[in-house]
């Protein structure tokens, strides 16, 4: 039998933590190994328990979710932990910063339980979770405010086709939807995505979306 995905739940509201824990522990393939109420505790617990996924709130005392995410999954972390940000703020610049800090996905707290479970499983598998509406509203609107002057970079290492794929990723399309849009195979899209991540030294699709908006590839 495959070992269950080990989850650490971090939220400063006890009711939210209890709700998440109850939902997660009811699944045979998931297991809550600990819960805590601030980011510092999450970092400390993750160091000792090594969970597969940390479900992380953004606004918390002691250490907020952004800094905790950066310590757990940011650039330069030797053994990054996968972080799924879950918050009430769907247009909050703090959530955008959490994604930049290394989070692998983002969900709203009012999402149905099935979406939470899907998000945990998706992030645990190594994939990124960023819904199209989050891409357009959160990343798009906020990144536009911090985008460097000068528009699209002219020295991009990507080919025109790779740039086209990156733009479609940034609009929230899945690989299957990109394949249908460009009339190419699903495997070809996967190859393009892999090349894009490698050339830009990005970890996953979330970082690719942030890069595309931040550098002006998407407006």
PDB file of C-alpha atoms in Angstrom:
ATOM      1  CA  UNK A   1       0.000   0.000   0.000  1.00  0.00           C
ATOM      2  CA  UNK A   2       1.141   3.546  -0.747  1.00  0.00           C
ATOM      3  CA  UNK A   3       1.845   5.661   2.325  1.00  0.00           C
ATOM      4  CA  UNK A   4      -0.635   8.507   2.832  1.00  0.00           C
ATOM      5  CA  UNK A   5       0.310  12.083   1.988  1.00  0.00           C
ATOM      6  CA  UNK A   6       1.454  13.716   5.229  1.00  0.00           C
ATOM      7  CA  UNK A   7      -0.036  17.165   5.787  1.00  0.00           C
ATOM      8  CA  UNK A   8       0.775  19.977   8.215  1.00  0.00           C
ATOM      9  CA  UNK A   9      -2.079  22.458   8.753  1.00  0.00           C
ATOM     10  CA  UNK A  10      -1.132  26.019   9.736  1.00  0.00           C
ATOM     11  CA  UNK A  11      -3.842  28.605  10.492  1.00  0.00           C
ATOM     12  CA  UNK A  12      -4.327  30.998  13.401  1.00  0.00           C
ATOM     13  CA  UNK A  13      -8.053  30.196  13.662  1.00  0.00           C
ATOM     14  CA  UNK A  14      -8.729  27.037  15.664  1.00  0.00           C
ATOM     15  CA  UNK A  15     -12.056  26.446  13.937  1.00  0.00           C
ATOM     16  CA  UNK A  16     -10.416  26.521  10.507  1.00  0.00           C
ATOM     17  CA  UNK A  17      -7.647  24.162  11.616  1.00  0.00           C
ATOM     18  CA  UNK A  18     -10.162  21.720  13.051  1.00  0.00           C
ATOM     19  CA  UNK A  19     -12.268  21.849   9.916  1.00  0.00           C
ATOM     20  CA  UNK A  20      -9.329  21.238   7.609  1.00  0.00           C
ATOM     21  CA  UNK A  21      -7.993  18.443   9.802  1.00  0.00           C
ATOM     22  CA  UNK A  22     -11.379  16.708   9.894  1.00  0.00           C
ATOM     23  CA  UNK A  23     -11.767  16.897   6.108  1.00  0.00           C
ATOM     24  CA  UNK A  24      -8.213  15.726   5.404  1.00  0.00           C
ATOM     25  CA  UNK A  25      -8.102  12.902   7.947  1.00  0.00           C
ATOM     26  CA  UNK A  26     -11.329  11.462   6.532  1.00  0.00           C
ATOM     27  CA  UNK A  27      -9.409  10.547   3.375  1.00  0.00           C
ATOM     28  CA  UNK A  28      -7.578   7.185   3.282  1.00  0.00           C
ATOM     29  CA  UNK A  29      -4.708   8.640   1.239  1.00  0.00           C
ATOM     30  CA  UNK A  30      -4.153  11.745   3.388  1.00  0.00           C
ATOM     31  CA  UNK A  31      -2.998  12.229   6.977  1.00  0.00           C
ATOM     32  CA  UNK A  32      -2.609  15.332   9.154  1.00  0.00           C
ATOM     33  CA  UNK A  33       0.642  14.922  11.080  1.00  0.00           C
ATOM     34  CA  UNK A  34       0.354  18.193  13.024  1.00  0.00           C
ATOM     35  CA  UNK A  35      -1.388  21.549  13.174  1.00  0.00           C
ATOM     36  CA  UNK A  36      -0.215  24.954  14.404  1.00  0.00           C
ATOM     37  CA  UNK A  37      -1.298  28.572  14.626  1.00  0.00           C
ATOM     38  CA  UNK A  38       1.611  30.616  13.258  1.00  0.00           C
ATOM     39  CA  UNK A  39       4.310  30.489  10.618  1.00  0.00           C
ATOM     40  CA  UNK A  40       7.221  30.085  13.004  1.00  0.00           C
ATOM     41  CA  UNK A  41       5.660  26.952  14.462  1.00  0.00           C
ATOM     42  CA  UNK A  42       5.048  25.678  10.928  1.00  0.00           C
ATOM     43  CA  UNK A  43       8.716  26.112  10.001  1.00  0.00           C
ATOM     44  CA  UNK A  44       9.861  24.381  13.183  1.00  0.00           C
ATOM     45  CA  UNK A  45       7.395  21.492  12.833  1.00  0.00           C
ATOM     46  CA  UNK A  46       8.230  21.021   9.161  1.00  0.00           C
ATOM     47  CA  UNK A  47      11.907  20.701  10.032  1.00  0.00           C
ATOM     48  CA  UNK A  48      11.234  17.810  12.393  1.00  0.00           C
ATOM     49  CA  UNK A  49       8.216  16.122  10.801  1.00  0.00           C
ATOM     50  CA  UNK A  50       9.040  16.653   7.087  1.00  0.00           C
ATOM     51  CA  UNK A  51       5.423  16.747   5.867  1.00  0.00           C
ATOM     52  CA  UNK A  52       4.675  16.255   2.184  1.00  0.00           C
ATOM     53  CA  UNK A  53       2.465  19.365   2.074  1.00  0.00           C
ATOM     54  CA  UNK A  54       1.958  22.365   4.351  1.00  0.00           C
ATOM     55  CA  UNK A  55      -1.496  23.964   4.142  1.00  0.00           C
ATOM     56  CA  UNK A  56      -0.603  27.568   4.975  1.00  0.00           C
ATOM     57  CA  UNK A  57      -2.666  30.605   5.917  1.00  0.00           C
ATOM     58  CA  UNK A  58      -1.272  34.024   4.944  1.00  0.00           C
ATOM     59  CA  UNK A  59      -2.058  36.431   7.773  1.00  0.00           C
ATOM     60  CA  UNK A  60      -0.900  35.021  11.100  1.00  0.00           C
ATOM     61  CA  UNK A  61       0.912  36.250  14.242  1.00  0.00           C
ATOM     62  CA  UNK A  62       4.599  35.729  15.090  1.00  0.00           C
ATOM     63  CA  UNK A  63       5.562  34.860  11.489  1.00  0.00           C
ATOM     64  CA  UNK A  64       3.165  35.321   8.592  1.00  0.00           C
ATOM     65  CA  UNK A  65       2.557  32.809   5.841  1.00  0.00           C
ATOM     66  CA  UNK A  66       4.698  34.654   3.317  1.00  0.00           C
ATOM     67  CA  UNK A  67       7.887  34.532   5.351  1.00  0.00           C
ATOM     68  CA  UNK A  68       7.124  30.998   6.501  1.00  0.00           C
ATOM     69  CA  UNK A  69       6.678  29.935   2.871  1.00  0.00           C
ATOM     70  CA  UNK A  70       9.964  31.578   1.909  1.00  0.00           C
ATOM     71  CA  UNK A  71      11.757  29.695   4.693  1.00  0.00           C
ATOM     72  CA  UNK A  72      10.134  26.413   3.698  1.00  0.00           C
ATOM     73  CA  UNK A  73      10.179  26.603  -0.090  1.00  0.00           C
ATOM     74  CA  UNK A  74      12.003  29.725  -1.216  1.00  0.00           C
ATOM     75  CA  UNK A  75      15.051  30.092  -3.401  1.00  0.00           C
ATOM     76  CA  UNK A  76      18.105  28.540  -1.843  1.00  0.00           C
ATOM     77  CA  UNK A  77      16.240  26.188   0.491  1.00  0.00           C
ATOM     78  CA  UNK A  78      18.139  22.902   0.379  1.00  0.00           C
ATOM     79  CA  UNK A  79      15.143  20.635   0.933  1.00  0.00           C
ATOM     80  CA  UNK A  80      12.031  22.665   0.077  1.00  0.00           C
ATOM     81  CA  UNK A  81       8.633  21.653   1.401  1.00  0.00           C
ATOM     82  CA  UNK A  82       5.573  21.941  -0.815  1.00  0.00           C
ATOM     83  CA  UNK A  83       3.249  24.704   0.387  1.00  0.00           C
ATOM     84  CA  UNK A  84      -0.432  25.146  -0.479  1.00  0.00           C
ATOM     85  CA  UNK A  85      -1.620  28.646   0.445  1.00  0.00           C
ATOM     86  CA  UNK A  86      -5.240  28.778   1.605  1.00  0.00           C
ATOM     87  CA  UNK A  87      -6.663  32.187   2.484  1.00  0.00           C
ATOM     88  CA  UNK A  88      -9.750  34.392   2.434  1.00  0.00           C
ATOM     89  CA  UNK A  89      -8.032  37.040   0.321  1.00  0.00           C
ATOM     90  CA  UNK A  90      -8.327  36.301  -3.388  1.00  0.00           C
ATOM     91  CA  UNK A  91      -7.031  39.707  -4.546  1.00  0.00           C
ATOM     92  CA  UNK A  92      -4.443  40.265  -1.855  1.00  0.00           C
ATOM     93  CA  UNK A  93      -0.890  41.269  -2.767  1.00  0.00           C
ATOM     94  CA  UNK A  94       0.289  39.178   0.167  1.00  0.00           C
ATOM     95  CA  UNK A  95      -0.917  36.052  -1.601  1.00  0.00           C
ATOM     96  CA  UNK A  96       0.973  37.075  -4.731  1.00  0.00           C
ATOM     97  CA  UNK A  97       4.082  37.508  -2.606  1.00  0.00           C
ATOM     98  CA  UNK A  98       3.507  34.056  -1.094  1.00  0.00           C
ATOM     99  CA  UNK A  99       3.486  32.549  -4.576  1.00  0.00           C
ATOM    100  CA  UNK A 100       6.696  34.394  -5.368  1.00  0.00           C
ATOM    101  CA  UNK A 101       8.109  33.086  -2.100  1.00  0.00           C
ATOM    102  CA  UNK A 102       7.760  29.522  -3.312  1.00  0.00           C
ATOM    103  CA  UNK A 103       4.193  28.329  -2.723  1.00  0.00           C
ATOM    104  CA  UNK A 104       3.108  25.585  -5.116  1.00  0.00           C
ATOM    105  CA  UNK A 105      -0.567  26.487  -5.114  1.00  0.00           C
ATOM    106  CA  UNK A 106      -3.346  28.750  -3.925  1.00  0.00           C
ATOM    107  CA  UNK A 107      -6.944  28.189  -2.838  1.00  0.00           C
ATOM    108  CA  UNK A 108      -9.623  30.252  -1.145  1.00  0.00           C
ATOM    109  CA  UNK A 109     -10.966  29.150   2.222  1.00  0.00           C
ATOM    110  CA  UNK A 110     -14.508  29.156   0.870  1.00  0.00           C
ATOM    111  CA  UNK A 111     -13.601  26.555  -1.760  1.00  0.00           C
ATOM    112  CA  UNK A 112     -15.528  23.272  -1.455  1.00  0.00           C
ATOM    113  CA  UNK A 113     -13.803  20.494   0.533  1.00  0.00           C
ATOM    114  CA  UNK A 114     -13.260  18.556  -2.698  1.00  0.00           C
ATOM    115  CA  UNK A 115     -11.126  21.421  -4.046  1.00  0.00           C
ATOM    116  CA  UNK A 116      -9.015  21.474  -0.909  1.00  0.00           C
ATOM    117  CA  UNK A 117      -8.393  17.740  -1.158  1.00  0.00           C
ATOM    118  CA  UNK A 118      -7.643  18.026  -4.883  1.00  0.00           C
ATOM    119  CA  UNK A 119      -5.232  20.867  -4.155  1.00  0.00           C
ATOM    120  CA  UNK A 120      -3.328  18.884  -1.545  1.00  0.00           C
ATOM    121  CA  UNK A 121      -3.043  15.861  -3.820  1.00  0.00           C
ATOM    122  CA  UNK A 122      -1.997  18.026  -6.782  1.00  0.00           C
ATOM    123  CA  UNK A 123       0.733  19.832  -4.869  1.00  0.00           C
ATOM    124  CA  UNK A 124       1.925  16.595  -3.248  1.00  0.00           C
ATOM    125  CA  UNK A 125       2.347  15.040  -6.697  1.00  0.00           C
ATOM    126  CA  UNK A 126       4.792  17.775  -7.655  1.00  0.00           C
ATOM    127  CA  UNK A 127       2.389  19.726  -9.833  1.00  0.00           C
ATOM    128  CA  UNK A 128       1.343  23.324  -9.287  1.00  0.00           C
ATOM    129  CA  UNK A 129      -2.177  24.500  -8.551  1.00  0.00           C
ATOM    130  CA  UNK A 130      -3.222  27.930  -9.739  1.00  0.00           C
ATOM    131  CA  UNK A 131      -6.814  28.277 -10.898  1.00  0.00           C
ATOM    132  CA  UNK A 132      -7.491  30.417 -13.997  1.00  0.00           C
ATOM    133  CA  UNK A 133      -9.516  32.957 -11.997  1.00  0.00           C
ATOM    134  CA  UNK A 134      -6.615  33.356  -9.580  1.00  0.00           C
ATOM    135  CA  UNK A 135      -4.199  33.783 -12.470  1.00  0.00           C
ATOM    136  CA  UNK A 136      -6.280  36.539 -14.025  1.00  0.00           C
ATOM    137  CA  UNK A 137      -7.431  38.376 -10.911  1.00  0.00           C
ATOM    138  CA  UNK A 138      -4.709  37.971  -8.313  1.00  0.00           C
ATOM    139  CA  UNK A 139      -1.508  37.615 -10.301  1.00  0.00           C
ATOM    140  CA  UNK A 140      -2.565  39.704 -13.279  1.00  0.00           C
ATOM    141  CA  UNK A 141      -3.872  42.747 -11.428  1.00  0.00           C
ATOM    142  CA  UNK A 142      -1.188  42.916  -8.785  1.00  0.00           C
ATOM    143  CA  UNK A 143       1.760  42.062 -11.007  1.00  0.00           C
ATOM    144  CA  UNK A 144       0.736  44.881 -13.339  1.00  0.00           C
ATOM    145  CA  UNK A 145       1.442  47.330 -10.511  1.00  0.00           C
ATOM    146  CA  UNK A 146       4.989  46.107  -9.943  1.00  0.00           C
ATOM    147  CA  UNK A 147       5.966  45.312 -13.519  1.00  0.00           C
ATOM    148  CA  UNK A 148       9.270  46.915 -14.551  1.00  0.00           C
ATOM    149  CA  UNK A 149       9.126  49.614 -17.205  1.00  0.00           C
ATOM    150  CA  UNK A 150      10.094  48.651 -20.720  1.00  0.00           C
ATOM    151  CA  UNK A 151       7.507  46.023 -21.579  1.00  0.00           C
ATOM    152  CA  UNK A 152       8.357  42.568 -22.856  1.00  0.00           C
ATOM    153  CA  UNK A 153      12.047  41.689 -22.512  1.00  0.00           C
ATOM    154  CA  UNK A 154      13.913  41.398 -25.781  1.00  0.00           C
ATOM    155  CA  UNK A 155      16.609  39.050 -24.521  1.00  0.00           C
ATOM    156  CA  UNK A 156      14.348  36.156 -23.551  1.00  0.00           C
ATOM    157  CA  UNK A 157      15.997  32.743 -24.054  1.00  0.00           C
ATOM    158  CA  UNK A 158      12.659  31.338 -25.231  1.00  0.00           C
ATOM    159  CA  UNK A 159      11.747  30.671 -28.844  1.00  0.00           C
ATOM    160  CA  UNK A 160       8.641  32.374 -30.280  1.00  0.00           C
ATOM    161  CA  UNK A 161       6.671  29.138 -29.837  1.00  0.00           C
ATOM    162  CA  UNK A 162       7.814  28.759 -26.238  1.00  0.00           C
ATOM    163  CA  UNK A 163       6.817  32.366 -25.567  1.00  0.00           C
ATOM    164  CA  UNK A 164       3.400  31.584 -27.021  1.00  0.00           C
ATOM    165  CA  UNK A 165       3.029  28.578 -24.717  1.00  0.00           C
ATOM    166  CA  UNK A 166       4.168  30.633 -21.716  1.00  0.00           C
ATOM    167  CA  UNK A 167       1.538  33.273 -22.440  1.00  0.00           C
ATOM    168  CA  UNK A 168      -1.144  30.589 -22.550  1.00  0.00           C
ATOM    169  CA  UNK A 169       0.102  29.113 -19.272  1.00  0.00           C
ATOM    170  CA  UNK A 170      -0.123  32.580 -17.754  1.00  0.00           C
ATOM    171  CA  UNK A 171      -3.770  32.919 -18.780  1.00  0.00           C
ATOM    172  CA  UNK A 172      -4.535  29.794 -16.770  1.00  0.00           C
ATOM    173  CA  UNK A 173      -4.862  27.186 -19.517  1.00  0.00           C
ATOM    174  CA  UNK A 174      -4.075  23.546 -18.762  1.00  0.00           C
ATOM    175  CA  UNK A 175      -1.791  21.484 -20.998  1.00  0.00           C
ATOM    176  CA  UNK A 176      -4.815  19.936 -22.705  1.00  0.00           C
ATOM    177  CA  UNK A 177      -6.333  23.361 -23.364  1.00  0.00           C
ATOM    178  CA  UNK A 178      -3.028  24.663 -24.721  1.00  0.00           C
ATOM    179  CA  UNK A 179      -2.794  21.636 -26.996  1.00  0.00           C
ATOM    180  CA  UNK A 180      -6.287  22.306 -28.340  1.00  0.00           C
ATOM    181  CA  UNK A 181      -5.574  26.015 -28.805  1.00  0.00           C
ATOM    182  CA  UNK A 182      -2.325  25.469 -30.709  1.00  0.00           C
ATOM    183  CA  UNK A 183      -3.502  22.268 -32.429  1.00  0.00           C
ATOM    184  CA  UNK A 184      -0.564  20.245 -31.154  1.00  0.00           C
ATOM    185  CA  UNK A 185      -0.324  17.086 -29.057  1.00  0.00           C
ATOM    186  CA  UNK A 186      -0.499  17.000 -25.279  1.00  0.00           C
ATOM    187  CA  UNK A 187       3.003  15.485 -25.157  1.00  0.00           C
ATOM    188  CA  UNK A 188       4.368  18.321 -27.274  1.00  0.00           C
ATOM    189  CA  UNK A 189       2.918  20.840 -24.818  1.00  0.00           C
ATOM    190  CA  UNK A 190       4.555  18.996 -21.925  1.00  0.00           C
ATOM    191  CA  UNK A 191       7.876  19.210 -23.755  1.00  0.00           C
ATOM    192  CA  UNK A 192       7.459  22.954 -24.289  1.00  0.00           C
ATOM    193  CA  UNK A 193       6.549  23.490 -20.631  1.00  0.00           C
ATOM    194  CA  UNK A 194       9.591  21.519 -19.492  1.00  0.00           C
ATOM    195  CA  UNK A 195      11.870  23.557 -21.768  1.00  0.00           C
ATOM    196  CA  UNK A 196      10.369  26.832 -20.527  1.00  0.00           C
ATOM    197  CA  UNK A 197      10.923  25.924 -16.889  1.00  0.00           C
ATOM    198  CA  UNK A 198      14.478  24.780 -17.585  1.00  0.00           C
ATOM    199  CA  UNK A 199      15.474  27.830 -19.644  1.00  0.00           C
ATOM    200  CA  UNK A 200      14.024  30.286 -17.140  1.00  0.00           C
ATOM    201  CA  UNK A 201      15.229  28.303 -14.115  1.00  0.00           C
ATOM    202  CA  UNK A 202      11.710  28.060 -12.721  1.00  0.00           C
ATOM    203  CA  UNK A 203      10.370  25.307 -10.476  1.00  0.00           C
ATOM    204  CA  UNK A 204       6.792  24.982 -11.691  1.00  0.00           C
ATOM    205  CA  UNK A 205       3.841  26.570 -13.513  1.00  0.00           C
ATOM    206  CA  UNK A 206       3.104  28.953 -10.660  1.00  0.00           C
ATOM    207  CA  UNK A 207       6.548  30.495 -10.986  1.00  0.00           C
ATOM    208  CA  UNK A 208       6.098  30.597 -14.765  1.00  0.00           C
ATOM    209  CA  UNK A 209       2.855  32.564 -14.378  1.00  0.00           C
ATOM    210  CA  UNK A 210       4.453  35.036 -11.980  1.00  0.00           C
ATOM    211  CA  UNK A 211       7.438  35.446 -14.334  1.00  0.00           C
ATOM    212  CA  UNK A 212       5.189  36.074 -17.336  1.00  0.00           C
ATOM    213  CA  UNK A 213       3.214  38.830 -15.618  1.00  0.00           C
ATOM    214  CA  UNK A 214       6.157  40.374 -13.832  1.00  0.00           C
ATOM    215  CA  UNK A 215       8.273  40.691 -16.991  1.00  0.00           C
ATOM    216  CA  UNK A 216       5.423  42.024 -19.119  1.00  0.00           C
ATOM    217  CA  UNK A 217       4.945  38.976 -21.343  1.00  0.00           C
ATOM    218  CA  UNK A 218       1.269  39.116 -20.396  1.00  0.00           C
ATOM    219  CA  UNK A 219      -0.708  42.288 -19.767  1.00  0.00           C
TER     220      UNK A 219
END
